[in-house]
Structures are given as structure tokens and as C-alpha cells.
C-alpha positions as semicolon CSV with decimal commas, in nm:
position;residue;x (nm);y (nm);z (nm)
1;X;3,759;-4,310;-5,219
2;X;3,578;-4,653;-5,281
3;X;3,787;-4,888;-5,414
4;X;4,086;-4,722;-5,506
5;X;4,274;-4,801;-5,880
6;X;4,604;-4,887;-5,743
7;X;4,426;-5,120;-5,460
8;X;4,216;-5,319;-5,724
9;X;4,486;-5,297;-5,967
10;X;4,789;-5,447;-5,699
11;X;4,469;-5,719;-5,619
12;X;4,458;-5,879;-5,938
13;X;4,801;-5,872;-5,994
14;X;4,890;-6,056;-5,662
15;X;4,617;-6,322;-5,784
16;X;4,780;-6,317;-6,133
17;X;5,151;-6,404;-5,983
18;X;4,975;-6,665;-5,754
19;X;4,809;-6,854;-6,029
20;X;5,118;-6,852;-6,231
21;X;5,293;-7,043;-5,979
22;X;4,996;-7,278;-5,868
23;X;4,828;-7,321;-6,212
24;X;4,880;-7,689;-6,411
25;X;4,875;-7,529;-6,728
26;X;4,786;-7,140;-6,915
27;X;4,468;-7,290;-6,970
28;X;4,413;-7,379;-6,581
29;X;4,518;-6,993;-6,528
30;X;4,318;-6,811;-6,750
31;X;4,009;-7,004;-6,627
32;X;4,097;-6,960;-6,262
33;X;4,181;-6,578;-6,343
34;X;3,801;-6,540;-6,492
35;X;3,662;-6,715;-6,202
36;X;3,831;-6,505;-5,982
37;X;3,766;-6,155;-6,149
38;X;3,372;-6,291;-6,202
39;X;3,378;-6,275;-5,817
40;X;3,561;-5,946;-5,728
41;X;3,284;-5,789;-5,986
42;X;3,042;-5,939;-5,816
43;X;3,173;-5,800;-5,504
44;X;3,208;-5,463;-5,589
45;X;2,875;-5,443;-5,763
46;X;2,732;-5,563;-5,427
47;X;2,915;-5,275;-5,266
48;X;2,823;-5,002;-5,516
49;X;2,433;-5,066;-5,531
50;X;2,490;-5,075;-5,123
51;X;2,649;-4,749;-5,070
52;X;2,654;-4,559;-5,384
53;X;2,932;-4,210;-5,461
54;X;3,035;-3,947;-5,205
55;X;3,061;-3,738;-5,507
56;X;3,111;-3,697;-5,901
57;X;3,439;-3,729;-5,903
58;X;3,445;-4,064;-5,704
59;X;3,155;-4,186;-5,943
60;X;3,394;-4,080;-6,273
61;X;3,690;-4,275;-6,129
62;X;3,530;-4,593;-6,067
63;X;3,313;-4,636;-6,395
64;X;3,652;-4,463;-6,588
65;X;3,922;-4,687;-6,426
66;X;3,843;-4,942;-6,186
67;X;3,579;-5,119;-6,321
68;X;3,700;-5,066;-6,697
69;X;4,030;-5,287;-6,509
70;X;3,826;-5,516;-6,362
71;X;3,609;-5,620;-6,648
72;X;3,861;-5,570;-6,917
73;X;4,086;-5,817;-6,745
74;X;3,795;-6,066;-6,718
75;X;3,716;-6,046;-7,111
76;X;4,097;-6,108;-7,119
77;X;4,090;-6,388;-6,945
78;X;3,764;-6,554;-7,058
79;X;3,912;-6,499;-7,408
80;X;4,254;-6,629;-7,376
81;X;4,085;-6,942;-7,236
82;X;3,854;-6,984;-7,495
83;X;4,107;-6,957;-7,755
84;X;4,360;-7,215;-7,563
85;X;4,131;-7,446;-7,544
86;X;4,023;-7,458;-7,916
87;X;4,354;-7,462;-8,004
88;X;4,407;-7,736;-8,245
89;X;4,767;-7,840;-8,176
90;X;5,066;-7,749;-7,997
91;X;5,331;-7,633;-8,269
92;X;5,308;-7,640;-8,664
93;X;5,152;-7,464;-8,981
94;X;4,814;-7,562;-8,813
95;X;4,894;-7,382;-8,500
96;X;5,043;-7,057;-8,663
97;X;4,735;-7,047;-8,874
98;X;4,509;-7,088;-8,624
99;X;4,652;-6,776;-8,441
100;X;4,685;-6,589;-8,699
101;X;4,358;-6,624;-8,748
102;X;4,276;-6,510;-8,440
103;X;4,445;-6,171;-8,459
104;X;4,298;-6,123;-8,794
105;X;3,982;-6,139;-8,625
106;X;4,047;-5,924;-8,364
107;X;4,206;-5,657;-8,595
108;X;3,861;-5,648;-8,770
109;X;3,633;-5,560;-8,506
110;X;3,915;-5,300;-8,393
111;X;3,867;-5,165;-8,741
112;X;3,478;-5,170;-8,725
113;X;3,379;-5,117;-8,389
114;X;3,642;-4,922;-8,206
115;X;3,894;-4,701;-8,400
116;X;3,654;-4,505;-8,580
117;X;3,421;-4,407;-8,288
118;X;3,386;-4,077;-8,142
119;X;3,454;-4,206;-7,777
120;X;3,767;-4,375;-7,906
121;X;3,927;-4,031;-7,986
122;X;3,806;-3,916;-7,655
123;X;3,975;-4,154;-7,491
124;X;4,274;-4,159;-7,666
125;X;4,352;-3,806;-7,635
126;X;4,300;-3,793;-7,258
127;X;4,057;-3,539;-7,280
128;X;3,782;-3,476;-6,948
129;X;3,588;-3,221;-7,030
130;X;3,272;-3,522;-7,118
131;X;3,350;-3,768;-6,849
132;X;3,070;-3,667;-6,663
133;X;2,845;-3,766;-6,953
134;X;3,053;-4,115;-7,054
135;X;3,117;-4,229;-6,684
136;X;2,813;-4,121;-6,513
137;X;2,470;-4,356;-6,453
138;X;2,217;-4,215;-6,644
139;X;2,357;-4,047;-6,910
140;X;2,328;-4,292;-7,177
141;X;2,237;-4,208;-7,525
142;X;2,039;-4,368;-7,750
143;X;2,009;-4,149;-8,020
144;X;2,385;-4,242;-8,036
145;X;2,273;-4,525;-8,223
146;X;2,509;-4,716;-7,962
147;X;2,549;-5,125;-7,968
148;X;2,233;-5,335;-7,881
149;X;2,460;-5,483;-7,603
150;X;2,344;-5,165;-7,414
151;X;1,993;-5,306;-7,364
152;X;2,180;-5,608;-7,153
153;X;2,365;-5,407;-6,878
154;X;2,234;-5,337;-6,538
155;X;2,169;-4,918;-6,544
156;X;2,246;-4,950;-6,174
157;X;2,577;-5,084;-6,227
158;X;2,699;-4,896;-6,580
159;X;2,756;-4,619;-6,792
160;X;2,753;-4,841;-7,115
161;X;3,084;-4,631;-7,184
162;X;3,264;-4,838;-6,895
163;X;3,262;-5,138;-7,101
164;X;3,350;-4,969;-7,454
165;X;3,722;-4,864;-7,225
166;X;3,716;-5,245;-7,076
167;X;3,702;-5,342;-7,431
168;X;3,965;-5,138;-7,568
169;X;4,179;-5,242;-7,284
170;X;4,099;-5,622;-7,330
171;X;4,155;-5,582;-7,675
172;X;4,537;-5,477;-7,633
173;X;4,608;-5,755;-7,353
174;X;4,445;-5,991;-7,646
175;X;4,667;-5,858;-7,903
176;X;4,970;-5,879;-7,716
177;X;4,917;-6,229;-7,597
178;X;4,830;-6,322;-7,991
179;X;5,148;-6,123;-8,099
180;X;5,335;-6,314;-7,883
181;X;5,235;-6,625;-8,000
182;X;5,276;-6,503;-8,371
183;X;5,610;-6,327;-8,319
184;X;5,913;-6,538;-8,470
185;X;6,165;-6,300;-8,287
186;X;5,988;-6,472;-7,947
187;X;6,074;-6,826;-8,056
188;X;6,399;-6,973;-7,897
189;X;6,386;-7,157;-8,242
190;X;6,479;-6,838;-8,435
191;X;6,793;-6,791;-8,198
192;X;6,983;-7,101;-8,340
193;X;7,054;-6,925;-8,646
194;X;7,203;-6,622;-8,512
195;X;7,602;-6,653;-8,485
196;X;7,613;-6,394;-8,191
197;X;7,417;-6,596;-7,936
198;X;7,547;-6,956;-8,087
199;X;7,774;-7,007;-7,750
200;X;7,519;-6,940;-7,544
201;X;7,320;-7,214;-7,437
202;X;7,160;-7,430;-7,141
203;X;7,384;-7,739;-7,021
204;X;7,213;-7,826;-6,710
205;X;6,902;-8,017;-6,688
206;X;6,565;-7,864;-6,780
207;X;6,436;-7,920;-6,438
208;X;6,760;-7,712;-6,313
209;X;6,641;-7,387;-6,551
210;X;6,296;-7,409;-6,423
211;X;6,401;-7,422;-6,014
212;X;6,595;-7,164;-6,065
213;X;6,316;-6,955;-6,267
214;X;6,079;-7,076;-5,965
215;X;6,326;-6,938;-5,697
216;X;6,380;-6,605;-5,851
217;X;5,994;-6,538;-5,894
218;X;5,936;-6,650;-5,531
219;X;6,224;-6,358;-5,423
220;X;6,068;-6,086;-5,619
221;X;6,397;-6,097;-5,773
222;X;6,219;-6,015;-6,142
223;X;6,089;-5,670;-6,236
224;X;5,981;-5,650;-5,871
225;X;5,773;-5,954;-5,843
226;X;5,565;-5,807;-6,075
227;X;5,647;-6,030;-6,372
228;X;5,473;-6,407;-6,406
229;X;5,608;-6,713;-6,446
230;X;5,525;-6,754;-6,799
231;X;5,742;-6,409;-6,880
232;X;6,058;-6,492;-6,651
233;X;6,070;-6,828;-6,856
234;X;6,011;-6,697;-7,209
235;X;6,343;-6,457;-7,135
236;X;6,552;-6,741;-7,016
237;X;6,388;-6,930;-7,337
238;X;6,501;-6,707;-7,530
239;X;6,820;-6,668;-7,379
240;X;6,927;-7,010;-7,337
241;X;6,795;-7,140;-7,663
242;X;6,579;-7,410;-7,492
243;X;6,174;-7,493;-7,466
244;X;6,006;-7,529;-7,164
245;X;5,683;-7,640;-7,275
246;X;5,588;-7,812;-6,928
247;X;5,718;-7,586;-6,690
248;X;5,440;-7,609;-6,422
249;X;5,399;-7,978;-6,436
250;X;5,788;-8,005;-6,389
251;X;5,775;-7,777;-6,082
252;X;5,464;-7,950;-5,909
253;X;5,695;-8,269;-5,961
254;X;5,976;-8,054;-5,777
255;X;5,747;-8,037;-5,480
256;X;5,683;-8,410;-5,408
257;X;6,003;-8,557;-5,502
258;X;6,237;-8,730;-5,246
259;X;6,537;-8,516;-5,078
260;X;6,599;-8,196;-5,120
261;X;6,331;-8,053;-5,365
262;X;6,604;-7,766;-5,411
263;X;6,891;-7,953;-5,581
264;X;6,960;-7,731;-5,822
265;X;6,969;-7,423;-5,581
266;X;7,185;-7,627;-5,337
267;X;7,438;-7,741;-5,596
268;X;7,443;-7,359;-5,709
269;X;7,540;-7,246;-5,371
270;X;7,781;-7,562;-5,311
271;X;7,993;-7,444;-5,601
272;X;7,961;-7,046;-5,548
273;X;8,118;-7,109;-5,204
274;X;8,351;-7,399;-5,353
275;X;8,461;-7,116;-5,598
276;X;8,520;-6,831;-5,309
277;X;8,739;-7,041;-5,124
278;X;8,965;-7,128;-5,434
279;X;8,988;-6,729;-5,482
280;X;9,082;-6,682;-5,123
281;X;9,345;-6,965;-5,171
282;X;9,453;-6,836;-5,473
């Protein structure tokens, strides 16, 4: 089959865990992530007009799930970096309003343009018996009375319904990155106040947390290597009641510094063995 899900899908995600290691800053990702998903469109567009379907069934998987994962990921992206980067300040009333203006907004075109519509059910529900008339070329509708956005798209190239699931699955990555900004429950802040994780707390430097954060993404030690960098730190965040606001500048520091750019790591196993060999004395 052309361009299996699970091949596309393990693609971006190996260019996702990349950039979250390389990248200066979210901003710096989410741009590099668009630029890169721009091009593997590109690329698979160029491969599609080229060759074309075997069969139906092919044609219904690739406008139903690959490209929708493709392109959904690349509205993501484009979005995330458009809101960064009109983001007024870093922390702050400002800041929370800004983003929760932002979800507001999103909310209402959910409520206008996607949860009401016929295809949404469809999709929802998991039904199949009219993918051959939502993810075929050809097939497209206009006594529908569908977006004018259909009179952009290349016919060669989509179904017009491939982009209403790439919304809808754009739209959730959007609301969970907003949410996640919004959240209180998120904010290492809101931990201070509760007496059953008081004790628990960071007492090495920042730059220690962050190696070790660095080391255990780099092992695949983390949900499978499947989680970023950005996740693994908000749970030690979280967890050790500390901010980590420039976590990829401190790291890039980590690599050009003088010595051992592993002294936390190499302190950690100093004192693990110093420990065994008091237990075996003991």
C-alpha cells in the first residue's frame, strides 16, 4: 500500500523528537516542524499525481488517514507558531488572557463550522458505509453548500473531505496545547500550596535536572522514546516544583562547555557506586 499510516505516522514523530532536542526554542520547533511537513506533502503529492491507487481501498486510506495526518499536523504546527510568536509576554494576566483568548476562538469555529456538520457525525461514529463518496477524487458536492475553501484545492490531490478530518484533528492538537497553557493544575506554581508534595523538591542545580531529562530522552527511557522534550520536563516540573523556562538554551550550553559535558550524569553514577560499596561493607 502507498505510503502506509504507521510509516508516515512513525516519520513525523522521529522528526518531532529530533527537533525537540535540536530546536533553540518552541517557536524554532514549530516553524521547523511546518517546514518539514510542507515538504513531505509536497513529496507525496509528487508521488500520488505520478502513480495514482492500485485500488479503492488504497485511495480511501490515504485521503482518510495519511494525508488527514500529514496536513493536520502542518495546520498544527503553522498555528502553534503563529500564536508563539504573537504572544505578548512570557507569564502574567496579559499572557493568560491572551490564551484564553485563543481557545475561545478556537471553541467558536468548533461550534460553527465543525460540530454541527453532517460529516462530523460520520466521522465520529466510525461509520464506512460513505467513505467512498468523502475520500474519493471526484466526488465532491456542491450542492452541499460546502466552504468556498473548496474552490482553492487541487482536484488531483483532494477529496475536500480530507481536509475537513485534518481540521478536526488539528483542532484537538490546538486545544490541547492551549489547555495546557491555560491549565493551573500544569503549573509547578500551583504545587507549592499543596502540603502532600511540600518535601518534595529539586536541590541540585537546574542545569543538573535538565542533563538528566536530556539523557533519559536520548535512552528512550520515557514512554518509549515517544515522548518530547518539552513533556519529560513539564512532569519533572511538576514534580520537582521548579521552572525550566530555558531548557534548550541550557542544554546547547551543555554541549560546548569545558570537561565533561556530563557532570551531572557522572556525579550520579560516582555516588550510586559510592553507595553500593557502603552496602557491601555494611
Amino acid at each position: 500500500m502507498k505510503h502506509p499510516l504507521q510509516t508516515i505516522v512513525a516519520e513525523i514523530q522521529k522528526q518531532e523528537r529530533k527537533l525537540s532536542a535540536e530546536a533553540s526554542s518552541f517557536i524554532d520547533e514549530a516553524y521547523r516542524m511546518t517546514i518539514y511537513l510542507q515538504e513531505l506533502l509536497r513529496t507525496v503529492k509528487e508521488d500520488v499525481l505520478k502513480e495514482g491507487f492500485s485500488s479503492k481501498a488504497e485511495e480511501i486510506h490515504f485521503f482518510k488517514l495519511v494525508k488527514p495526518n500529514i496536513l493536520g499536523k502542518l495546520i498544527y504546527y503553522n498555528k502553534v507558531y503563529r500564536i508563539e510568536t504573537a504572544c505578548p509576554a512570557d507569564n502574567g494576566n496579559l499572557h493568560q488572557c491572551y490564551f484564553a483568548l485563543q481557545l475561545r476562538e478556537l471553541k467558536q469555529e468548533y461550534k460553527e463550522h465543525i460540530c454541527n456538520s453532517d460529516f462530523y457525525r460520520y466521522y465520529r461514529s466510525g461509520r464506512t458505509d460513505r467513505d467512498e463518496n468523502y475520500y474519493m477524487l471526484g466526488n465532491i458536492n456542491y450542492y452541499d453548500g460546502l466552504n468556498s475553501f473548496v474552490f482553492e484545492i487541487d482536484p488531483q490531490f483532494s477529496t475536500y473531505f480530507d481536509y475537513k478530518v485534518a481540521k478536526i484533528l488539528a483542532n484537538e492538537l490546538i486545544y490541547n496545547y492551549l489547555t495546557t497553557k491555560l491549565s493551573p493544575e500544569l503549573s509547578p506554581d500551583v504545587l507549592l500550596q499543596n502540603n502532600d508534595t511540600k518535601d518534595i523538591f529539586w536541590t541540585q542545580p537546574k542545569s543538573a535536572l535538565i542533563e538528566l531529562i536530556y539523557a533519559l530522552h536520548a535512552a528512550d527511557a520515557v514512554s518509549h522514546g515517544k515522548l518530547g522534550i518539552r513533556k519529560i520536563s513539564m512532569v519533572f516540573q511538576i514534580l520537582f516544583r521548579v521552572s525550566l523556562s530555558d531548557i534548550h538554551n541550557s542544554f546547547h550550553r551543555m554541549k560546548t562547555r569545558a570537561g565533561s559535558r556530563t557532570l551531572f550524569l557522572d556525579q550520579l553514577k560516582y555516588n550510586l557506586e559510592e553507595y553500593m560499596d557502603k552496602e557491601d561493607n555494611g
